[in-house]
XYZ file of C-alpha atoms in Angstrom:
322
model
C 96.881 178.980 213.395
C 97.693 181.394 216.579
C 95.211 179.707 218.631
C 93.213 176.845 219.269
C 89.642 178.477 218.166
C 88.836 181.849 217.795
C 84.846 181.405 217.730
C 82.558 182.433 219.911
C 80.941 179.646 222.651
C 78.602 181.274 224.390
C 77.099 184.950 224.781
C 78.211 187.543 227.564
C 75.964 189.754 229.332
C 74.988 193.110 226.735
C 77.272 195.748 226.206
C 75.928 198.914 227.038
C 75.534 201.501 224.375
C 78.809 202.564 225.605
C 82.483 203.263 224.810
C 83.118 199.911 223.262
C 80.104 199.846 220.648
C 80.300 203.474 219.696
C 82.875 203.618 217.216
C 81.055 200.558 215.129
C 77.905 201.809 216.075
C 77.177 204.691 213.335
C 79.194 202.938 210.325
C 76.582 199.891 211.177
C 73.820 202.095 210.778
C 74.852 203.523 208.064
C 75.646 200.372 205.966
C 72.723 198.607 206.932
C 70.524 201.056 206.739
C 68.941 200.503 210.432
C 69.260 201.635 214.187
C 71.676 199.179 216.346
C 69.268 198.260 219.702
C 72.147 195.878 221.239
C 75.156 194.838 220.996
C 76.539 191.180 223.314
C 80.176 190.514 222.913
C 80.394 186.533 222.741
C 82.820 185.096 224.211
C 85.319 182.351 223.739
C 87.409 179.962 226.156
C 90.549 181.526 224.820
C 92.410 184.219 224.619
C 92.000 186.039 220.603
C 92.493 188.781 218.606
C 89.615 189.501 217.281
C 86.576 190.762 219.238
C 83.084 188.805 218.150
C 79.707 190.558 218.598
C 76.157 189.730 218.036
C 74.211 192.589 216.974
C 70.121 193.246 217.306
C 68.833 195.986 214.851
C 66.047 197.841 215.461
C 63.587 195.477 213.525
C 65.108 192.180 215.146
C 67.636 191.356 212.663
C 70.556 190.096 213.977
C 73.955 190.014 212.463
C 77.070 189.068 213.561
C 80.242 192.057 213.903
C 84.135 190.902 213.919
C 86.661 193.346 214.258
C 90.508 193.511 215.736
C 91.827 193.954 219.529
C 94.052 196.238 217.542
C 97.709 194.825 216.433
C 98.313 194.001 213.071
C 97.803 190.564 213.207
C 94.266 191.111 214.127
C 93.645 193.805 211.513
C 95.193 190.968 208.606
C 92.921 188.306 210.004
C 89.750 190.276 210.075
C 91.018 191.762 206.023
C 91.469 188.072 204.879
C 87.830 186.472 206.900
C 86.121 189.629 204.523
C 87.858 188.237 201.839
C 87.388 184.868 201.372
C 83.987 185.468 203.248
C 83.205 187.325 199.749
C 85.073 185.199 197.697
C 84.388 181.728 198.601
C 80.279 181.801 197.748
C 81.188 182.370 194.417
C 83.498 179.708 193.645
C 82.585 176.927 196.082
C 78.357 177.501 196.536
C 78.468 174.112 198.015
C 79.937 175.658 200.999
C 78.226 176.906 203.871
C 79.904 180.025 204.518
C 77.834 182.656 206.178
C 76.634 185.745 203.967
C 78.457 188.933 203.967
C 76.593 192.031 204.652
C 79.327 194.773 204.682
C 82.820 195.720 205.895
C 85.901 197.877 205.615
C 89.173 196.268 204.765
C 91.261 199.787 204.513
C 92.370 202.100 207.399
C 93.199 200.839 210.587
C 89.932 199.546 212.434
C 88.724 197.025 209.116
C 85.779 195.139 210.678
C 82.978 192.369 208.936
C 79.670 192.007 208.865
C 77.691 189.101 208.717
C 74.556 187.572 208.335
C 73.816 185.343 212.088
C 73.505 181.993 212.002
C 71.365 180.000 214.839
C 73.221 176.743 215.838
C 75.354 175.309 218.363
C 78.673 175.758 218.018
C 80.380 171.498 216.883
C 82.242 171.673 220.101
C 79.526 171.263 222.167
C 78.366 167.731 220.448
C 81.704 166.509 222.138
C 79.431 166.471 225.457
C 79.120 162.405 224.587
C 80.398 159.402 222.908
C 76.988 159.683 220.135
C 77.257 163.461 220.091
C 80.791 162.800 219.152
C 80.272 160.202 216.597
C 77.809 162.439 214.638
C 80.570 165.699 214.646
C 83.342 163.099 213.474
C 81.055 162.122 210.713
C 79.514 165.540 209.231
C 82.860 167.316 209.529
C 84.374 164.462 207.441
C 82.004 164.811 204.779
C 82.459 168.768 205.213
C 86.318 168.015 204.522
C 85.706 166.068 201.252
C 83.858 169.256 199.734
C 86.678 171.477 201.094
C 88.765 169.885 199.068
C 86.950 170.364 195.600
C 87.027 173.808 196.652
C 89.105 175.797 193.315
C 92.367 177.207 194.053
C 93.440 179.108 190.728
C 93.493 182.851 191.440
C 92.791 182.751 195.167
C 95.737 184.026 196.299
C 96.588 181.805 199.050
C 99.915 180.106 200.405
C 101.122 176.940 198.752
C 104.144 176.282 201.354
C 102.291 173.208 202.877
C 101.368 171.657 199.078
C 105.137 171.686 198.204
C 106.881 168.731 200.492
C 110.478 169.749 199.905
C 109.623 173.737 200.444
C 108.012 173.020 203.543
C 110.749 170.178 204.759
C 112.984 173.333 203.930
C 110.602 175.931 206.264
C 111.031 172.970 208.470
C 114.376 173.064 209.301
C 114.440 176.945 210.016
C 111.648 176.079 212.513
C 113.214 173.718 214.255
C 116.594 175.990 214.293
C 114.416 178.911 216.309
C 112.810 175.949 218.360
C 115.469 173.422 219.636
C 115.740 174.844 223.191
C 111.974 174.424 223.865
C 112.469 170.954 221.968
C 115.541 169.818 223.985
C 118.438 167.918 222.814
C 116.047 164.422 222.820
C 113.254 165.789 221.265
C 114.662 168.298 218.749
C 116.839 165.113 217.163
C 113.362 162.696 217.201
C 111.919 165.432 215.459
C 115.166 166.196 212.909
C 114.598 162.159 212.372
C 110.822 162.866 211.138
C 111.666 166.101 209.144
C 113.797 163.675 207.145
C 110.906 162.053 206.006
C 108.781 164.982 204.248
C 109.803 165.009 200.757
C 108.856 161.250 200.171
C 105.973 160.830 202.713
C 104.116 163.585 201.777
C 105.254 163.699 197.911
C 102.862 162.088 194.977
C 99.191 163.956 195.911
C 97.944 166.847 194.294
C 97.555 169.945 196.948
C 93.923 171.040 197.672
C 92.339 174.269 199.425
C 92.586 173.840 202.938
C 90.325 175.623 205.850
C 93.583 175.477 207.864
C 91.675 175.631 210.960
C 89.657 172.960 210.763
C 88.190 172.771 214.388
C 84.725 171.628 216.149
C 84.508 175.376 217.233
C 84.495 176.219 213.753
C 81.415 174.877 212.614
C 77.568 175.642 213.476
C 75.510 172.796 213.323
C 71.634 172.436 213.427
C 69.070 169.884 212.514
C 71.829 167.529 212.244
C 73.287 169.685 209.367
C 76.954 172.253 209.205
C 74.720 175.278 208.922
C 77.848 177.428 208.660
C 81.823 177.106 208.539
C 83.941 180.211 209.809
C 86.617 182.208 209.687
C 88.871 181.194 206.922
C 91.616 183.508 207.579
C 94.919 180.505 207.707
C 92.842 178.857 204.465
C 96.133 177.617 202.313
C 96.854 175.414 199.567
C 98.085 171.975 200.933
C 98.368 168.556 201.282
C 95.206 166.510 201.234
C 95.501 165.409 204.776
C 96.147 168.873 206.084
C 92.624 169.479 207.267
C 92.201 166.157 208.378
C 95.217 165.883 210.379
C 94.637 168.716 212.028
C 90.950 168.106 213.097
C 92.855 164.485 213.978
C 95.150 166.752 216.689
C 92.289 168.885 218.397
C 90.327 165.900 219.278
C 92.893 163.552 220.472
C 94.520 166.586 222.668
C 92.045 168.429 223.644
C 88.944 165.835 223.763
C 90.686 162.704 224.584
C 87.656 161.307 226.238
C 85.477 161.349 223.133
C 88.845 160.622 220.712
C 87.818 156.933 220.234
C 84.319 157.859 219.479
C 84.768 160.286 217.077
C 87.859 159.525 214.695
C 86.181 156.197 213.034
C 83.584 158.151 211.521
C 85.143 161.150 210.501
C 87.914 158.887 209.060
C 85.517 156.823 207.188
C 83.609 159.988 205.897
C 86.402 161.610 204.742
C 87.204 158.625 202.653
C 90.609 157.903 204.459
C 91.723 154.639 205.308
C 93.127 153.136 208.039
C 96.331 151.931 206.936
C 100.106 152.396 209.008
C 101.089 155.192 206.211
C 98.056 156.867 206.342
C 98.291 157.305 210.357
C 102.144 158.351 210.146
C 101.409 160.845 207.439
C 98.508 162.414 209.534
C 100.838 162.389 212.585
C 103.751 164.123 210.593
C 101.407 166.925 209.457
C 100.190 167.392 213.137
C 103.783 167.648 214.190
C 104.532 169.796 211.328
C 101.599 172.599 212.339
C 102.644 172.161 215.968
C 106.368 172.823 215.218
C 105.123 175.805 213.039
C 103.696 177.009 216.482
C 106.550 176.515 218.538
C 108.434 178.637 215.708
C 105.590 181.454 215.351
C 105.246 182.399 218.981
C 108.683 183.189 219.678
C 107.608 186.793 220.052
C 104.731 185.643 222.835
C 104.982 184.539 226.490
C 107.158 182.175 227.270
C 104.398 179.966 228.171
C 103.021 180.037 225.622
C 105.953 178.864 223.684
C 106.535 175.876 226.044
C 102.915 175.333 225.601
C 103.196 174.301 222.050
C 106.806 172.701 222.299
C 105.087 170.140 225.208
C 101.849 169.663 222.352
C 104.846 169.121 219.458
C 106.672 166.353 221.832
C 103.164 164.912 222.452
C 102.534 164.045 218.534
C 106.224 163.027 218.684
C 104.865 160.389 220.856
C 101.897 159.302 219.348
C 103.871 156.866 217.044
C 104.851 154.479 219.995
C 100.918 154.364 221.120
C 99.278 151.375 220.280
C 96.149 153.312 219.390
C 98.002 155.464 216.441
């Protein structure tokens, strides 16, 4: 994961028919068979890759257009969200993953279409302690069918299902990442990497969303009316999903962390137990370190950004409320 969410919030004002929406513009029309009336970019509260749009045809329908910034990073995200996007339907129904409509995965501008799904975005239930509660409780249930999702012939990365490959991949992170880590915090961490092969050995791995985020879920009439972008889905651990859901509400949502990780815990069918916490916190330093190791090529700050977040789980294991 490159960034914290990726989906959009909220609208923006409407893009005029313009420079940005012209080169989509015809291939839309073309495909689905209709005249594009609007086009509103929505936004998100970070920076991404990928550029979002909600799209009016002429007779009202509304779809929703994805499409890189233009690196190639972008380009392999929006290639694997068509993907799976076309994929997952037909192996795991039970899903709510939003229909496909069209899109281009060849040449250098691939883009997806989709069909638009009204909701509020999951993050926005974080607004209260009950609003909190209820997210906590139908994304743990969404994790449990995650899991029964098939893996055979997906073609997806099985690093973080294997615990002595990925205490391995480990190591070479932490050798790009020690000066971010400093001396105290790269040797707590060497202490914890130590621990991989036997903490997280003995479970079967399991598809995993890999981004498994409030932003990453629409929700309405108390129901998940649609999960997105799947583009860092992987074959891992069990807890993979759940420990990182675990991270993004006790660092980024504090406030509503005590609210909300009882009853996604208990719908998820996890117990409470010291081994279960320390494995969940080894995972979360584990993606965090993978971070600190997979920006070196972006800002600085960025880098020191995730280091601070990695030293932060490091922590977590002398609160009282771990």
């Amino acid at each position: 994961f490159v960034d914290d969410g990726l989906e959009a919030i909220g609208p923006r004002a409407p893009l005029a028919l313009g420079a940005m929406m012209l080169p989509i513009a015809p291939s839309l029309e073309a495909l689905l068979g209709e005249p594009v009336e609007q086009m509103v970019e929505l936004g998100s509260p970070w920076a991404t890759s990928t550029q979002t749009e909600l799209v009016t045809l002429a007779s009202g329908r509304q779809v929703v257009v994805q499409r890189p910034r233009g690196d190639a990073s972008a380009q392999l995200t929006i290639r694997r969200r068509l993907r799976l996007g076309r994929l997952l339907p037909t192996v795991a129904p039970w899903l709510p993953v939003p229909e496909v409509l069209a899109g281009v995965a060849a040449g250098p501008q691939p883009f997806l279409v989709t069909r638009f799904i009204p909701g509020v975005s999951g993050r926005e239930l974080l607004a209260d302690d009950r609003g909190a509660e209820r997210l906590g409780r139908l994304m743990g249930e969404l994790a449990t069918r995650l899991a029964c999702v098939p893996t055979r012939g997906m073609r997806l990365g099985d690093l973080w299902g294997d615990p002595n490959g990925l205490a391995a991949a480990a190591r070479r992170w932490l050798d790009t990442s020690s000066a971010e880590l400093g001396a105290e915090g790269a040797r707590a961490l060497d202490r914890r990497l130590r621990r991989v092969p036997r903490d997280l050995a003995g479970e079967a791995p399991v598809f995993a969303h890999g981004d498994f985020a409030p932003v990453n879920v629409v929700l309405r009439d108390g129901k998940v009316v649609a999960l997105l972008d799947f583009e860092r889905a992987r074959i891992a651990h069990p807890l993979f999903d759940a420990a990182r859901w675990r991270w993004i509400l006790r660092h980024h949502h504090p406030e509503r962390w005590a609210a909300a990780w009882p009853t996604f815990r208990a719908a998820a069918g996890l117990d409470d137990s010291p081994e279960t916490t320390a494995r969940l916190d080894l995972l979360a330093a584990l993606q965090c370190l993978e971070m600190v190791h997979r920006s070196r090529a972006r800002p600085a700050a960025t880098r020191r950004e995730w280091a601070a977040r990695l030293l932060r789980v490091l922590g977590w294991e002398r609160d009282a409320g771990s």
